[in-house]
CSV table of C-alpha atoms in Angstrom, one decimal:
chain,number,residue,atom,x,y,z
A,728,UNK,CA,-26.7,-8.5,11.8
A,729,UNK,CA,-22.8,-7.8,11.5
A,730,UNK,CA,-21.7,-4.5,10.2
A,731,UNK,CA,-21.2,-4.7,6.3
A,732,UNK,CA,-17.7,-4.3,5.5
A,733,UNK,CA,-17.0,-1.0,3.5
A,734,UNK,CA,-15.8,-1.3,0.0
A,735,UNK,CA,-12.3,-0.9,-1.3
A,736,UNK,CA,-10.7,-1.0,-4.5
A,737,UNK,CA,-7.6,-3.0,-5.1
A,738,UNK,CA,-5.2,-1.8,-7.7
A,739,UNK,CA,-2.9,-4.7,-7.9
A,740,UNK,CA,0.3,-3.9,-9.7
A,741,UNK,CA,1.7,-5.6,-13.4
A,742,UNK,CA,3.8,-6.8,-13.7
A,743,UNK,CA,4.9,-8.0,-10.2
A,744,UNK,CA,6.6,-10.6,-7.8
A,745,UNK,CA,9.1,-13.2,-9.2
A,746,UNK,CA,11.6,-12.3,-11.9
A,747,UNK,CA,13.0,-14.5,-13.9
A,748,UNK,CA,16.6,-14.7,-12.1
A,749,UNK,CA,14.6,-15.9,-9.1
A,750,UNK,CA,12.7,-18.5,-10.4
A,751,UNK,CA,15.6,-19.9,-11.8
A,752,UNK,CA,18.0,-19.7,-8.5
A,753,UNK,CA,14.6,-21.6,-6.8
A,754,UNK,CA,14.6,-23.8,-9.5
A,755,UNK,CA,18.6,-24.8,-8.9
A,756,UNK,CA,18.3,-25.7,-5.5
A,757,UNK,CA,15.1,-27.6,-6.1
A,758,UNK,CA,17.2,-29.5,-8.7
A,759,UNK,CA,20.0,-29.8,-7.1
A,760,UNK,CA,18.3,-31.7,-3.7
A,761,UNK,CA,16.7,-33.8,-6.8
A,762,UNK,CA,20.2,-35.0,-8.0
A,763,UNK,CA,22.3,-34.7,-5.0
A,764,UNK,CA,19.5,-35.4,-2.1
A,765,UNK,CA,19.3,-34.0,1.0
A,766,UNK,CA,21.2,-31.7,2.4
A,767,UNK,CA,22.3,-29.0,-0.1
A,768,UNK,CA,23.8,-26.2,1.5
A,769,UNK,CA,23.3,-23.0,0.4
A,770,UNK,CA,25.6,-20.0,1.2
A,771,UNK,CA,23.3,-17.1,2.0
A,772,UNK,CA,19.5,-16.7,1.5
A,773,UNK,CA,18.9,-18.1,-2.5
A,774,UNK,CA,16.8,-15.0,-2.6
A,775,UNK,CA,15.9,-12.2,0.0
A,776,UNK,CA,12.2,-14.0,1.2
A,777,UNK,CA,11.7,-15.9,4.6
A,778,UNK,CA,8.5,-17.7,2.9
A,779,UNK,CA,10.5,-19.0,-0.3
A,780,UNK,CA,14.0,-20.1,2.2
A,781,UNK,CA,12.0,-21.5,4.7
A,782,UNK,CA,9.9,-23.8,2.1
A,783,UNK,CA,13.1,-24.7,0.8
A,784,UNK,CA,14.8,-25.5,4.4
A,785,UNK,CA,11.4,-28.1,4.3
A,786,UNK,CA,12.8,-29.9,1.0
A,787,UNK,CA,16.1,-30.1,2.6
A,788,UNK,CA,18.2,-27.2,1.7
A,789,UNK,CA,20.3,-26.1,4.4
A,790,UNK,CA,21.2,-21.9,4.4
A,791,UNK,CA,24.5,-20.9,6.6
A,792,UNK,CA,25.7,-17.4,6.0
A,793,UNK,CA,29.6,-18.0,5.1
A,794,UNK,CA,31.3,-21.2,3.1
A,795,UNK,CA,33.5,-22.4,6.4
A,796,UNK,CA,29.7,-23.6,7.6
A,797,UNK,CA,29.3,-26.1,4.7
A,798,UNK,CA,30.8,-29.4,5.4
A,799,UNK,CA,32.7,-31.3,3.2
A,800,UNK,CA,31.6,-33.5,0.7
A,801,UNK,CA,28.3,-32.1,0.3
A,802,UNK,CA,27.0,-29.9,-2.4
A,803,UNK,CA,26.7,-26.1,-2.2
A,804,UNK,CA,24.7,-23.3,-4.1
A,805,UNK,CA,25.6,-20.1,-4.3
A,806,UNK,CA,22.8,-17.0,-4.1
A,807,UNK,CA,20.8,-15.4,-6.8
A,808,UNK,CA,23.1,-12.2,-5.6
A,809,UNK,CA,26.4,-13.5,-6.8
A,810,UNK,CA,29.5,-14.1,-4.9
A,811,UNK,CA,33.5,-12.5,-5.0
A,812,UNK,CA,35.5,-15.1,-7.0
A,813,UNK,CA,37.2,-15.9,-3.7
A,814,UNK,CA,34.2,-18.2,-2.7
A,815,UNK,CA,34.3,-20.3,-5.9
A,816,UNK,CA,38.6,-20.6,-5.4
A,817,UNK,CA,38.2,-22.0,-2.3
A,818,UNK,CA,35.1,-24.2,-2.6
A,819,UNK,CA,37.3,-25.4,-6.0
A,820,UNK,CA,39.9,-25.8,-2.8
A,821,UNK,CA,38.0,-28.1,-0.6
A,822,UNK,CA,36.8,-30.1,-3.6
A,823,UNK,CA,33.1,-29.1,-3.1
A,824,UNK,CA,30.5,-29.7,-5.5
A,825,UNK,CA,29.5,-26.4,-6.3
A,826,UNK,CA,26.5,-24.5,-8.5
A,827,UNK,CA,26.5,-20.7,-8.9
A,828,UNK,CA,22.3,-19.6,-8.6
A,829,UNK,CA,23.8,-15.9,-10.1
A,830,UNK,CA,21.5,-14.2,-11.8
A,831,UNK,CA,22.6,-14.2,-15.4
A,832,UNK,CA,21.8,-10.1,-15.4
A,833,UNK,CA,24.4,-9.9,-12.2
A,834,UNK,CA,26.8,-12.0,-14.1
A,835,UNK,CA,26.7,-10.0,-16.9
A,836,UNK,CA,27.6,-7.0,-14.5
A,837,UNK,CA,30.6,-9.0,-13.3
A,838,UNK,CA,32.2,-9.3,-16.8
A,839,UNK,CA,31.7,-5.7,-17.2
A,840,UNK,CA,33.8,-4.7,-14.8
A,841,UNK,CA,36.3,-7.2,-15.1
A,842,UNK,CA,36.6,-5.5,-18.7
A,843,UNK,CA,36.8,-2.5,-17.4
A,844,UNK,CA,39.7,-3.2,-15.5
A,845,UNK,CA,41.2,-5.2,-18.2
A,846,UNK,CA,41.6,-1.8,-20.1
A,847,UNK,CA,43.1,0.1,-17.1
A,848,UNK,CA,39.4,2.0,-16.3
A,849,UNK,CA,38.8,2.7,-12.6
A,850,UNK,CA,35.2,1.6,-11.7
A,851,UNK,CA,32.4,4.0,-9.8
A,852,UNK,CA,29.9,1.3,-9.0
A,853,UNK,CA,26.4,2.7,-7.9
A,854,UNK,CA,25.0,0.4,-5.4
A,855,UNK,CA,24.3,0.0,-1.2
A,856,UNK,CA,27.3,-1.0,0.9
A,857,UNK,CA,26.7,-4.5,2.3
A,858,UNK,CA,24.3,-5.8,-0.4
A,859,UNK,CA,25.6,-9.0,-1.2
A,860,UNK,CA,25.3,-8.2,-4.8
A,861,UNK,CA,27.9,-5.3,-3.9
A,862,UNK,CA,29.8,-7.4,-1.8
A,863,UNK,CA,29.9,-9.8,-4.9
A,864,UNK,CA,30.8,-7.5,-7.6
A,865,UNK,CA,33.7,-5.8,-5.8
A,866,UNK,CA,35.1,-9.3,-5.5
A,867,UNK,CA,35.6,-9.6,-9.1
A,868,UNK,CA,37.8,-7.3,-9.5
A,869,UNK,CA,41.2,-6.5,-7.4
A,870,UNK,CA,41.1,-3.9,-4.7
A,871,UNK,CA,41.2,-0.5,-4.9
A,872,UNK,CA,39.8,-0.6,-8.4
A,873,UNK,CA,36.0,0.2,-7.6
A,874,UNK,CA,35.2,3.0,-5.5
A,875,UNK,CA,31.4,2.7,-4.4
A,876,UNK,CA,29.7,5.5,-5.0
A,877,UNK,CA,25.6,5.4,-2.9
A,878,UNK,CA,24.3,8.8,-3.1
A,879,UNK,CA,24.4,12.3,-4.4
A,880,UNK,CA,26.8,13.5,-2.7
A,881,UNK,CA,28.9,10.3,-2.6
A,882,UNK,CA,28.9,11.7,-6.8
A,883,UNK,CA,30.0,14.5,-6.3
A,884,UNK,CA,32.5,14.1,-3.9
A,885,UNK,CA,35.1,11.4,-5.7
A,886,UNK,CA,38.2,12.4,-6.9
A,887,UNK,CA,39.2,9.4,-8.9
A,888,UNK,CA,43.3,9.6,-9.5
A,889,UNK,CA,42.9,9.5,-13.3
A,890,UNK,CA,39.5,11.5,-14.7
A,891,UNK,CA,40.1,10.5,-17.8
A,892,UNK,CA,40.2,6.0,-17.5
A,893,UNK,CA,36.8,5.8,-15.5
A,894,UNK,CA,33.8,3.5,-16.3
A,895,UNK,CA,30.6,3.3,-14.2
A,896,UNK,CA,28.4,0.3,-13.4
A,897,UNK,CA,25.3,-0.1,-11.0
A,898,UNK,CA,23.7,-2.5,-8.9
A,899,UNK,CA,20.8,-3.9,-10.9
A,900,UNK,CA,18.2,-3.6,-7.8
A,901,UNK,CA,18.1,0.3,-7.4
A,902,UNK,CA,15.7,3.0,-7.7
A,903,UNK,CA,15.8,4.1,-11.5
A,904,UNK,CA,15.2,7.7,-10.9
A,905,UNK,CA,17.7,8.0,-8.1
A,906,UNK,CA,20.6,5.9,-10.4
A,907,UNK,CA,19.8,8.7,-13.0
A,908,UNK,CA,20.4,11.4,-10.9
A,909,UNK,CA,23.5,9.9,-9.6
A,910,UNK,CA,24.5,9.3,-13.4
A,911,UNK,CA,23.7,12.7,-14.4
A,912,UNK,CA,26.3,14.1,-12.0
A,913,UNK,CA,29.1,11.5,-12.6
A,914,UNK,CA,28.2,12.4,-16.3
A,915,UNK,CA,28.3,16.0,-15.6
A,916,UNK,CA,32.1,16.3,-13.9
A,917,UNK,CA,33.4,13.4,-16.3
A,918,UNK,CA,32.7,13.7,-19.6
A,919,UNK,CA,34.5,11.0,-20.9
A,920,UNK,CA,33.3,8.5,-18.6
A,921,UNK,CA,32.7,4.8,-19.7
A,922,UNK,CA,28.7,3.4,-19.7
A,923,UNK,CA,27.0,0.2,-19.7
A,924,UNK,CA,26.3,-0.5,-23.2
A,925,UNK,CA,22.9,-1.4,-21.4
A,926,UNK,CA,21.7,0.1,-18.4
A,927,UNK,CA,22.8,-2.2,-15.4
A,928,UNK,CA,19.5,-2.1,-13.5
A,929,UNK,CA,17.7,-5.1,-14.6
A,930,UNK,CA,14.3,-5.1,-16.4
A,931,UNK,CA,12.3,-6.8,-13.6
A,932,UNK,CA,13.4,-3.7,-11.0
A,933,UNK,CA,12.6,-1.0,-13.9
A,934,UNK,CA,9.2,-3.3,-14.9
A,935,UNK,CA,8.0,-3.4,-10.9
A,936,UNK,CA,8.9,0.7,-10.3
A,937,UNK,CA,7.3,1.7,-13.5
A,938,UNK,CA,4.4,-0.2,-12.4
A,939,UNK,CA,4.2,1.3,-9.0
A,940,UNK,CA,4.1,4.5,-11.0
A,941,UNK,CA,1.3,3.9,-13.2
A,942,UNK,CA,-1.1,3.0,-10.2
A,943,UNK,CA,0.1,5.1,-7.7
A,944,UNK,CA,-1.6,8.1,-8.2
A,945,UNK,CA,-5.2,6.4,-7.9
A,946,UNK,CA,-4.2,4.8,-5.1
A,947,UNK,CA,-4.4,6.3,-1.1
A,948,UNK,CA,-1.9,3.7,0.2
A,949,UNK,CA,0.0,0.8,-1.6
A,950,UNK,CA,1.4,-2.2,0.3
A,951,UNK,CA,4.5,-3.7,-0.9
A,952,UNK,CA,4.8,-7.2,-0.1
A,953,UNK,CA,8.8,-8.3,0.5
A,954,UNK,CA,11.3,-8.3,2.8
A,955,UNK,CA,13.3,-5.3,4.6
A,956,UNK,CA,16.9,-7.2,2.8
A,957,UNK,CA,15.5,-7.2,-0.2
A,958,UNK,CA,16.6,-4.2,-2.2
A,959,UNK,CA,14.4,-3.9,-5.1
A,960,UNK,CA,10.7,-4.5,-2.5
A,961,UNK,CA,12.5,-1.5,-0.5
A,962,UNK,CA,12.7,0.6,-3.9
A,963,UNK,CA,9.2,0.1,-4.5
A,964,UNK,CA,8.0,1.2,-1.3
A,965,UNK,CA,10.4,4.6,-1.9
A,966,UNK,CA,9.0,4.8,-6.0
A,967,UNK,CA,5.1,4.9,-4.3
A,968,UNK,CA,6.4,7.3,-1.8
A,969,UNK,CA,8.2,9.8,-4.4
A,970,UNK,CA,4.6,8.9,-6.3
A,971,UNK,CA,3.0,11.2,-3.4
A,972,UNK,CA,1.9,7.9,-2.1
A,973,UNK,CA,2.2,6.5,1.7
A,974,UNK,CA,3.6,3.3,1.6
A,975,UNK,CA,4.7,0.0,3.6
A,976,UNK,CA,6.2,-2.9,3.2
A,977,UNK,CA,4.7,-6.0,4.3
A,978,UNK,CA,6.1,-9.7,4.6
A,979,UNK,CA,2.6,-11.5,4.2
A,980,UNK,CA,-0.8,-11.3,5.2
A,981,UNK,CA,-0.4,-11.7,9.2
A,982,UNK,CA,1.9,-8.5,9.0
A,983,UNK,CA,-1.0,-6.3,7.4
A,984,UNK,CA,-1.7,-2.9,9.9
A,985,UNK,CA,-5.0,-2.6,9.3
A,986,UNK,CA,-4.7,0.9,11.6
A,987,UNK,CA,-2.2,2.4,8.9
A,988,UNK,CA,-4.5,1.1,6.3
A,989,UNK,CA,-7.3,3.3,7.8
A,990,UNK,CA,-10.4,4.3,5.9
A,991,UNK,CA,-8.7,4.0,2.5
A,992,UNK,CA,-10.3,3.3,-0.2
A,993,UNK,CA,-8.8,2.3,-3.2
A,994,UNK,CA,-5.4,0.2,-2.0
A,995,UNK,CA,-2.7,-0.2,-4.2
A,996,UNK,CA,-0.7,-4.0,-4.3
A,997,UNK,CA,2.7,-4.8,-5.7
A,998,UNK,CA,5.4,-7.6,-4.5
A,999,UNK,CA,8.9,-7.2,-5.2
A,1000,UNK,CA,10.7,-9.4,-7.3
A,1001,UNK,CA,11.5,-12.6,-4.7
A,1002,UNK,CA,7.7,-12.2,-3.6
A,1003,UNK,CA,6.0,-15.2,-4.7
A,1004,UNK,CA,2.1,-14.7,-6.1
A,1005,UNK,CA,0.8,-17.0,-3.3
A,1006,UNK,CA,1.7,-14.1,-1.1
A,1007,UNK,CA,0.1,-11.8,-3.1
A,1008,UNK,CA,-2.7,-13.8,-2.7
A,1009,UNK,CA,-2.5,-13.9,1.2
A,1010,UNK,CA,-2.7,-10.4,1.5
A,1011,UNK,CA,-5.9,-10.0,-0.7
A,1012,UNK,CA,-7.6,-12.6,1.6
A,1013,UNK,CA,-6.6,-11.3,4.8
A,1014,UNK,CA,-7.6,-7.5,3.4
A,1015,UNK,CA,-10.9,-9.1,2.3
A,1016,UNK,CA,-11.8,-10.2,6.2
A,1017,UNK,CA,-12.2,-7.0,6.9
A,1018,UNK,CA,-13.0,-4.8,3.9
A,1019,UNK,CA,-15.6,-5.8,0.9
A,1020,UNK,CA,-13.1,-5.5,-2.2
A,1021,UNK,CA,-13.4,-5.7,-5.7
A,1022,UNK,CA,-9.9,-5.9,-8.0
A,1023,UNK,CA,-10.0,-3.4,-10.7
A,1024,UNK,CA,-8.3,-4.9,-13.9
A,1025,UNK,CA,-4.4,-3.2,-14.5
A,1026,UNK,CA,-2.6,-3.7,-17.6
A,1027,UNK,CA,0.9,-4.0,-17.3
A,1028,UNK,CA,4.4,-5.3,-19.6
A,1029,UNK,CA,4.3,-9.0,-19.9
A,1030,UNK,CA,7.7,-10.5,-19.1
A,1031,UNK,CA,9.1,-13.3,-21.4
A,1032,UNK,CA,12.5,-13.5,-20.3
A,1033,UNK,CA,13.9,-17.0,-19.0
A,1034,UNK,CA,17.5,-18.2,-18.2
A,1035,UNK,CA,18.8,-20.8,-18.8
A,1036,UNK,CA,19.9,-23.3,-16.1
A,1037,UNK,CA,23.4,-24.7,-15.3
A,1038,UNK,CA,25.1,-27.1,-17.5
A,1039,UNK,CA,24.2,-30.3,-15.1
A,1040,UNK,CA,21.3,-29.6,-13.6
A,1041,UNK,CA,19.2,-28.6,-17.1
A,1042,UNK,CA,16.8,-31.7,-18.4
Protein backbone atom coordinates (compact mmCIF):
# COMPACT_ATOMS: atom_id res chain seq x y z
CA UNK A 1 0.00 0.00 0.00
CA UNK A 2 1.42 3.52 -1.07
CA UNK A 3 2.37 5.97 1.63
CA UNK A 4 -0.77 8.25 2.40
CA UNK A 5 -0.03 11.73 1.44
CA UNK A 6 0.19 14.15 4.45
CA UNK A 7 -2.45 16.76 4.78
CA UNK A 8 -2.06 20.39 3.94
CA UNK A 9 -4.17 23.32 4.04
CA UNK A 10 -4.58 25.65 1.16
CA UNK A 11 -5.29 29.26 1.86
CA UNK A 12 -6.08 30.45 -1.51
CA UNK A 13 -6.06 34.20 -1.72
CA UNK A 14 -9.42 36.79 -2.71
CA UNK A 15 -9.52 38.35 -4.53
CA UNK A 16 -6.90 37.17 -7.11
CA UNK A 17 -5.58 36.71 -10.77
CA UNK A 18 -7.12 38.80 -13.63
CA UNK A 19 -8.08 42.45 -13.22
CA UNK A 20 -10.27 44.03 -15.10
CA UNK A 21 -7.63 46.02 -17.41
CA UNK A 22 -6.47 42.62 -18.42
CA UNK A 23 -9.43 41.04 -19.33
CA UNK A 24 -10.25 43.71 -21.40
CA UNK A 25 -6.64 44.17 -23.31
CA UNK A 26 -7.36 39.98 -23.92
CA UNK A 27 -10.56 40.68 -24.99
CA UNK A 28 -9.15 43.43 -27.75
CA UNK A 29 -7.01 41.27 -29.43
CA UNK A 30 -9.43 38.44 -29.40
CA UNK A 31 -11.77 41.00 -31.09
CA UNK A 32 -9.61 42.41 -33.15
CA UNK A 33 -8.40 38.84 -35.00
CA UNK A 34 -12.46 38.52 -35.12
CA UNK A 35 -12.75 41.63 -37.33
CA UNK A 36 -9.54 41.95 -38.94
CA UNK A 37 -8.42 38.01 -39.15
CA UNK A 38 -5.31 36.68 -38.77
CA UNK A 39 -2.47 38.19 -38.21
CA UNK A 40 -2.82 40.98 -35.64
CA UNK A 41 0.38 42.19 -34.46
CA UNK A 42 0.81 43.21 -31.19
CA UNK A 43 3.64 45.49 -29.96
CA UNK A 44 4.93 43.87 -26.76
CA UNK A 45 3.40 41.11 -24.53
CA UNK A 46 -0.70 42.27 -24.21
CA UNK A 47 0.02 41.39 -20.63
CA UNK A 48 3.12 40.10 -18.70
CA UNK A 49 1.95 36.00 -18.90
CA UNK A 50 3.69 33.33 -21.28
CA UNK A 51 0.34 31.12 -20.88
CA UNK A 52 -2.17 34.03 -21.88
CA UNK A 53 0.52 35.37 -25.10
CA UNK A 54 1.14 32.08 -26.14
CA UNK A 55 -2.77 31.06 -26.31
CA UNK A 56 -3.12 34.08 -28.16
CA UNK A 57 -0.05 33.48 -30.65
CA UNK A 58 -2.50 30.08 -31.34
CA UNK A 59 -5.50 32.37 -32.42
CA UNK A 60 -3.23 34.27 -34.54
CA UNK A 61 -1.86 37.19 -32.78
CA UNK A 62 1.52 37.89 -33.65
CA UNK A 63 3.87 39.75 -30.61
CA UNK A 64 7.22 41.65 -31.90
CA UNK A 65 8.84 43.84 -29.37
CA UNK A 66 9.10 47.33 -31.31
CA UNK A 67 6.52 48.89 -34.16
CA UNK A 68 9.40 48.73 -37.15
CA UNK A 69 8.53 44.67 -36.84
CA UNK A 70 4.79 45.16 -37.81
CA UNK A 71 4.38 45.15 -41.46
CA UNK A 72 2.33 47.35 -43.30
CA UNK A 73 -1.16 47.08 -43.88
CA UNK A 74 -1.95 44.95 -41.04
CA UNK A 75 -3.54 45.84 -37.84
CA UNK A 76 -1.60 46.48 -34.53
CA UNK A 77 -2.53 46.54 -30.69
CA UNK A 78 -0.83 48.14 -28.34
CA UNK A 79 -0.18 46.56 -24.62
CA UNK A 80 -2.25 46.69 -21.57
CA UNK A 81 1.04 48.83 -20.28
CA UNK A 82 0.60 51.82 -22.44
CA UNK A 83 2.80 53.24 -24.94
CA UNK A 84 4.87 57.08 -25.38
CA UNK A 85 2.73 59.00 -27.87
CA UNK A 86 5.59 58.58 -30.29
CA UNK A 87 4.27 54.99 -31.21
CA UNK A 88 0.72 56.16 -31.99
CA UNK A 89 2.38 59.34 -34.36
CA UNK A 90 4.13 57.04 -36.30
CA UNK A 91 1.81 54.13 -36.61
CA UNK A 92 -0.77 57.30 -37.57
CA UNK A 93 2.50 57.75 -40.02
CA UNK A 94 2.51 54.51 -41.86
CA UNK A 95 -1.21 54.43 -42.03
CA UNK A 96 -1.58 51.42 -39.69
CA UNK A 97 -4.74 50.30 -38.32
CA UNK A 98 -4.12 50.77 -34.80
CA UNK A 99 -6.08 49.83 -31.18
CA UNK A 100 -4.50 51.08 -27.89
CA UNK A 101 -5.26 47.76 -25.20
CA UNK A 102 -4.20 50.65 -22.30
CA UNK A 103 -5.50 50.05 -19.32
CA UNK A 104 -8.04 52.79 -18.69
CA UNK A 105 -6.39 53.19 -14.91
CA UNK A 106 -2.78 53.81 -16.89
CA UNK A 107 -4.49 56.20 -19.12
CA UNK A 108 -5.89 58.06 -16.58
CA UNK A 109 -2.16 58.36 -15.21
CA UNK A 110 -1.13 59.72 -18.63
CA UNK A 111 -3.64 62.67 -18.51
CA UNK A 112 -2.40 63.48 -15.12
CA UNK A 113 0.75 64.22 -16.02
CA UNK A 114 0.16 65.76 -19.08
CA UNK A 115 -1.88 68.30 -16.69
CA UNK A 116 0.74 68.63 -14.67
CA UNK A 117 2.93 69.89 -17.15
CA UNK A 118 0.30 71.94 -18.69
CA UNK A 119 0.55 74.10 -15.42
CA UNK A 120 4.37 74.29 -15.40
CA UNK A 121 4.69 71.39 -12.41
CA UNK A 122 7.77 69.20 -12.66
CA UNK A 123 6.76 65.52 -12.23
CA UNK A 124 8.48 62.86 -9.55
CA UNK A 125 6.94 59.68 -10.90
CA UNK A 126 7.31 56.61 -8.53
CA UNK A 127 7.85 53.62 -10.58
CA UNK A 128 10.82 50.85 -11.86
CA UNK A 129 13.04 52.05 -14.71
CA UNK A 130 12.37 49.88 -17.78
CA UNK A 131 8.65 48.90 -16.97
CA UNK A 132 6.95 49.57 -20.08
CA UNK A 133 4.36 51.29 -18.07
CA UNK A 134 7.29 53.78 -17.12
CA UNK A 135 8.63 53.73 -20.33
CA UNK A 136 5.04 54.67 -21.50
CA UNK A 137 4.29 57.42 -19.14
CA UNK A 138 7.46 59.41 -19.59
CA UNK A 139 6.56 59.44 -23.24
CA UNK A 140 3.63 61.56 -22.61
CA UNK A 141 5.11 64.19 -21.58
CA UNK A 142 8.39 66.21 -23.05
CA UNK A 143 11.82 65.40 -21.67
CA UNK A 144 13.26 66.47 -18.82
CA UNK A 145 9.92 67.12 -17.18
CA UNK A 146 9.69 63.76 -15.11
CA UNK A 147 12.43 62.83 -12.94
CA UNK A 148 11.90 58.98 -11.84
CA UNK A 149 12.23 58.67 -8.54
CA UNK A 150 12.43 54.15 -7.40
CA UNK A 151 13.47 54.15 -3.91
CA UNK A 152 14.12 55.75 -0.66
CA UNK A 153 16.89 57.25 -1.21
CA UNK A 154 16.13 58.06 -4.89
CA UNK A 155 13.37 60.51 -2.47
CA UNK A 156 15.50 61.88 -0.73
CA UNK A 157 18.11 62.65 -2.97
CA UNK A 158 16.23 64.96 -5.84
CA UNK A 159 16.79 68.40 -6.04
CA UNK A 160 14.07 69.47 -8.38
CA UNK A 161 15.09 73.20 -9.85
CA UNK A 162 11.84 74.71 -8.56
CA UNK A 163 10.50 73.18 -5.00
CA UNK A 164 7.64 74.90 -5.13
CA UNK A 165 5.78 73.63 -9.07
CA UNK A 166 6.19 69.82 -8.25
CA UNK A 167 3.49 67.14 -8.63
CA UNK A 168 4.00 63.38 -8.00
CA UNK A 169 2.44 60.42 -9.79
CA UNK A 170 3.17 56.53 -9.43
CA UNK A 171 3.17 53.51 -11.33
CA UNK A 172 -0.08 51.75 -10.62
CA UNK A 173 1.60 48.13 -10.13
CA UNK A 174 3.79 48.87 -6.95
CA UNK A 175 4.06 47.81 -3.46
CA UNK A 176 1.52 50.00 -1.45
CA UNK A 177 3.53 50.20 1.64
CA UNK A 178 6.80 50.91 -0.10
CA UNK A 179 4.89 53.98 -2.45
CA UNK A 180 3.85 55.25 1.01
CA UNK A 181 7.04 55.45 2.42
CA UNK A 182 8.46 57.02 -0.65
CA UNK A 183 5.38 59.54 -0.46
CA UNK A 184 5.99 60.29 3.09
CA UNK A 185 9.49 61.55 2.34
CA UNK A 186 8.70 63.55 -0.90
CA UNK A 187 5.82 64.82 1.33
CA UNK A 188 8.10 65.58 4.14
CA UNK A 189 10.89 67.88 2.20
CA UNK A 190 8.01 69.38 -0.14
CA UNK A 191 5.29 70.59 1.43
CA UNK A 192 3.54 71.98 -1.26
CA UNK A 193 3.80 69.18 -3.53
CA UNK A 194 0.89 68.22 -6.02
CA UNK A 195 -1.06 64.59 -5.34
CA UNK A 196 -3.18 62.39 -7.29
CA UNK A 197 -6.62 63.38 -6.49
CA UNK A 198 -6.74 59.42 -6.26
CA UNK A 199 -4.00 57.30 -5.36
CA UNK A 200 -2.29 56.12 -8.70
CA UNK A 201 -1.79 52.43 -7.74
CA UNK A 202 -4.73 50.70 -9.11
CA UNK A 203 -7.33 48.79 -7.05
CA UNK A 204 -6.53 45.37 -8.38
CA UNK A 205 -2.59 45.70 -7.11
CA UNK A 206 -3.94 47.26 -3.62
CA UNK A 207 -6.97 44.39 -3.63
CA UNK A 208 -4.18 41.34 -4.38
CA UNK A 209 -1.49 42.89 -1.56
CA UNK A 210 -4.11 43.43 0.95
CA UNK A 211 -5.11 39.99 0.34
CA UNK A 212 -1.73 38.45 0.64
CA UNK A 213 -1.84 40.19 3.97
CA UNK A 214 -4.86 38.88 5.43
CA UNK A 215 -3.63 35.12 4.84
CA UNK A 216 -0.24 35.48 5.30
CA UNK A 217 0.22 35.00 8.71
CA UNK A 218 -1.57 31.45 8.83
CA UNK A 219 0.29 30.47 6.21
CA UNK A 220 4.17 28.73 6.37
CA UNK A 221 4.80 29.49 2.66
CA UNK A 222 2.67 31.18 -0.11
CA UNK A 223 3.25 30.61 -3.81
CA UNK A 224 2.55 33.36 -6.10
CA UNK A 225 1.69 32.28 -9.51
CA UNK A 226 3.01 35.05 -12.36
CA UNK A 227 5.73 35.93 -14.27
CA UNK A 228 9.24 37.45 -13.08
CA UNK A 229 8.14 40.83 -15.83
CA UNK A 230 5.15 41.16 -14.24
CA UNK A 231 5.40 43.83 -11.61
CA UNK A 232 2.42 43.53 -9.52
CA UNK A 233 3.02 39.09 -9.12
CA UNK A 234 6.67 40.39 -8.02
CA UNK A 235 4.95 42.77 -5.37
CA UNK A 236 3.06 40.03 -3.98
CA UNK A 237 5.79 37.73 -3.48
CA UNK A 238 7.73 40.89 -1.57
CA UNK A 239 4.05 41.88 0.50
CA UNK A 240 4.15 37.78 1.84
CA UNK A 241 7.70 38.24 2.50
CA UNK A 242 7.40 41.71 4.65
CA UNK A 243 4.23 39.52 6.03
CA UNK A 244 7.16 37.25 7.79
CA UNK A 245 6.29 34.86 5.17
CA UNK A 246 8.77 32.88 2.64
CA UNK A 247 7.57 33.19 -0.64
CA UNK A 248 8.07 32.27 -4.45
CA UNK A 249 6.86 32.91 -7.53
CA UNK A 250 5.76 30.29 -9.73
CA UNK A 251 4.71 30.39 -13.53
CA UNK A 252 2.37 27.17 -13.40
CA UNK A 253 2.12 23.90 -12.02
CA UNK A 254 5.29 22.15 -13.67
CA UNK A 255 7.45 24.97 -12.05
CA UNK A 256 6.19 24.01 -8.31
CA UNK A 257 9.64 23.04 -5.98
CA UNK A 258 8.15 20.72 -3.98
CA UNK A 259 11.77 20.72 -1.89
CA UNK A 260 11.19 24.55 -0.99
CA UNK A 261 7.73 23.62 -0.24
CA UNK A 262 8.93 21.08 2.41
CA UNK A 263 6.88 19.74 5.19
CA UNK A 264 4.58 22.79 5.22
CA UNK A 265 1.43 22.69 6.16
CA UNK A 266 -0.89 25.15 5.61
CA UNK A 267 0.17 26.75 1.99
CA UNK A 268 -0.80 30.01 1.05
CA UNK A 269 -2.12 30.71 -2.98
CA UNK A 270 -2.44 34.02 -4.82
CA UNK A 271 -1.90 34.90 -8.74
CA UNK A 272 -1.08 38.18 -9.76
CA UNK A 273 -3.25 40.18 -11.72
CA UNK A 274 -2.37 38.73 -15.61
CA UNK A 275 -2.56 35.13 -13.92
CA UNK A 276 -5.53 33.51 -15.33
CA UNK A 277 -7.66 31.09 -12.72
CA UNK A 278 -6.96 27.98 -14.89
CA UNK A 279 -3.51 28.38 -13.56
CA UNK A 280 -4.59 28.69 -10.25
CA UNK A 281 -6.19 25.65 -10.79
CA UNK A 282 -3.01 23.85 -12.16
CA UNK A 283 -1.13 24.48 -9.29
CA UNK A 284 -3.82 23.07 -6.80
CA UNK A 285 -3.69 19.76 -8.87
CA UNK A 286 -0.13 19.40 -9.24
CA UNK A 287 0.13 20.21 -5.20
CA UNK A 288 -2.60 17.61 -4.72
CA UNK A 289 -0.32 14.69 -6.42
CA UNK A 290 1.69 14.80 -3.76
CA UNK A 291 -0.01 16.23 -0.65
CA UNK A 292 -3.76 15.31 0.66
CA UNK A 293 -5.27 19.02 0.67
CA UNK A 294 -8.34 20.48 1.76
CA UNK A 295 -9.14 24.48 0.62
CA UNK A 296 -10.15 26.41 3.63
CA UNK A 297 -12.91 29.00 2.59
CA UNK A 298 -11.21 32.91 2.43
CA UNK A 299 -13.38 35.83 2.12
CA UNK A 300 -12.10 38.52 0.26
CA UNK A 301 -13.36 42.21 -1.70
CA UNK A 302 -15.42 41.27 -4.66
CA UNK A 303 -14.33 43.37 -7.71
CA UNK A 304 -17.09 44.89 -10.01
CA UNK A 305 -15.12 47.06 -12.00
CA UNK A 306 -15.23 46.62 -15.99
CA UNK A 307 -13.99 48.92 -18.86
CA UNK A 308 -15.24 49.66 -21.50
CA UNK A 309 -13.86 48.52 -24.93
CA UNK A 310 -12.73 50.66 -27.92
CA UNK A 311 -15.03 52.54 -30.00
CA UNK A 312 -14.97 49.75 -33.06
CA UNK A 313 -14.44 46.75 -31.58
CA UNK A 314 -17.44 47.08 -28.69
CA UNK A 315 -20.75 44.95 -29.84
Amino acid sequence: MPDAKPPLTLLIAAPRGFCAGVDRAIRIVELALERYGAPVYVRHEIVHNKFVVEALKTKGAVFVPELDQVPDGVPVVFSAHGVPKAVPAKAEARGLDYIDATCPLVSKVHRQAERHIEKDRHILFIGHAGHPEVIGTLGQVPAGSITLIETRADAEAVIPADPERLAFLTQTTLSVDDTAEIVDILRRRFPSIEAPKREDICYATSNRQAAVKAIAGRCDAMLVIGAPNSSNSVRLVEVAEREGTRARLVGRGSDIDFDWLGDVRTLGITAGASAPEVLVREVVDAIAQRFEIEEAPVDGVEERMTFKLPAGLAA
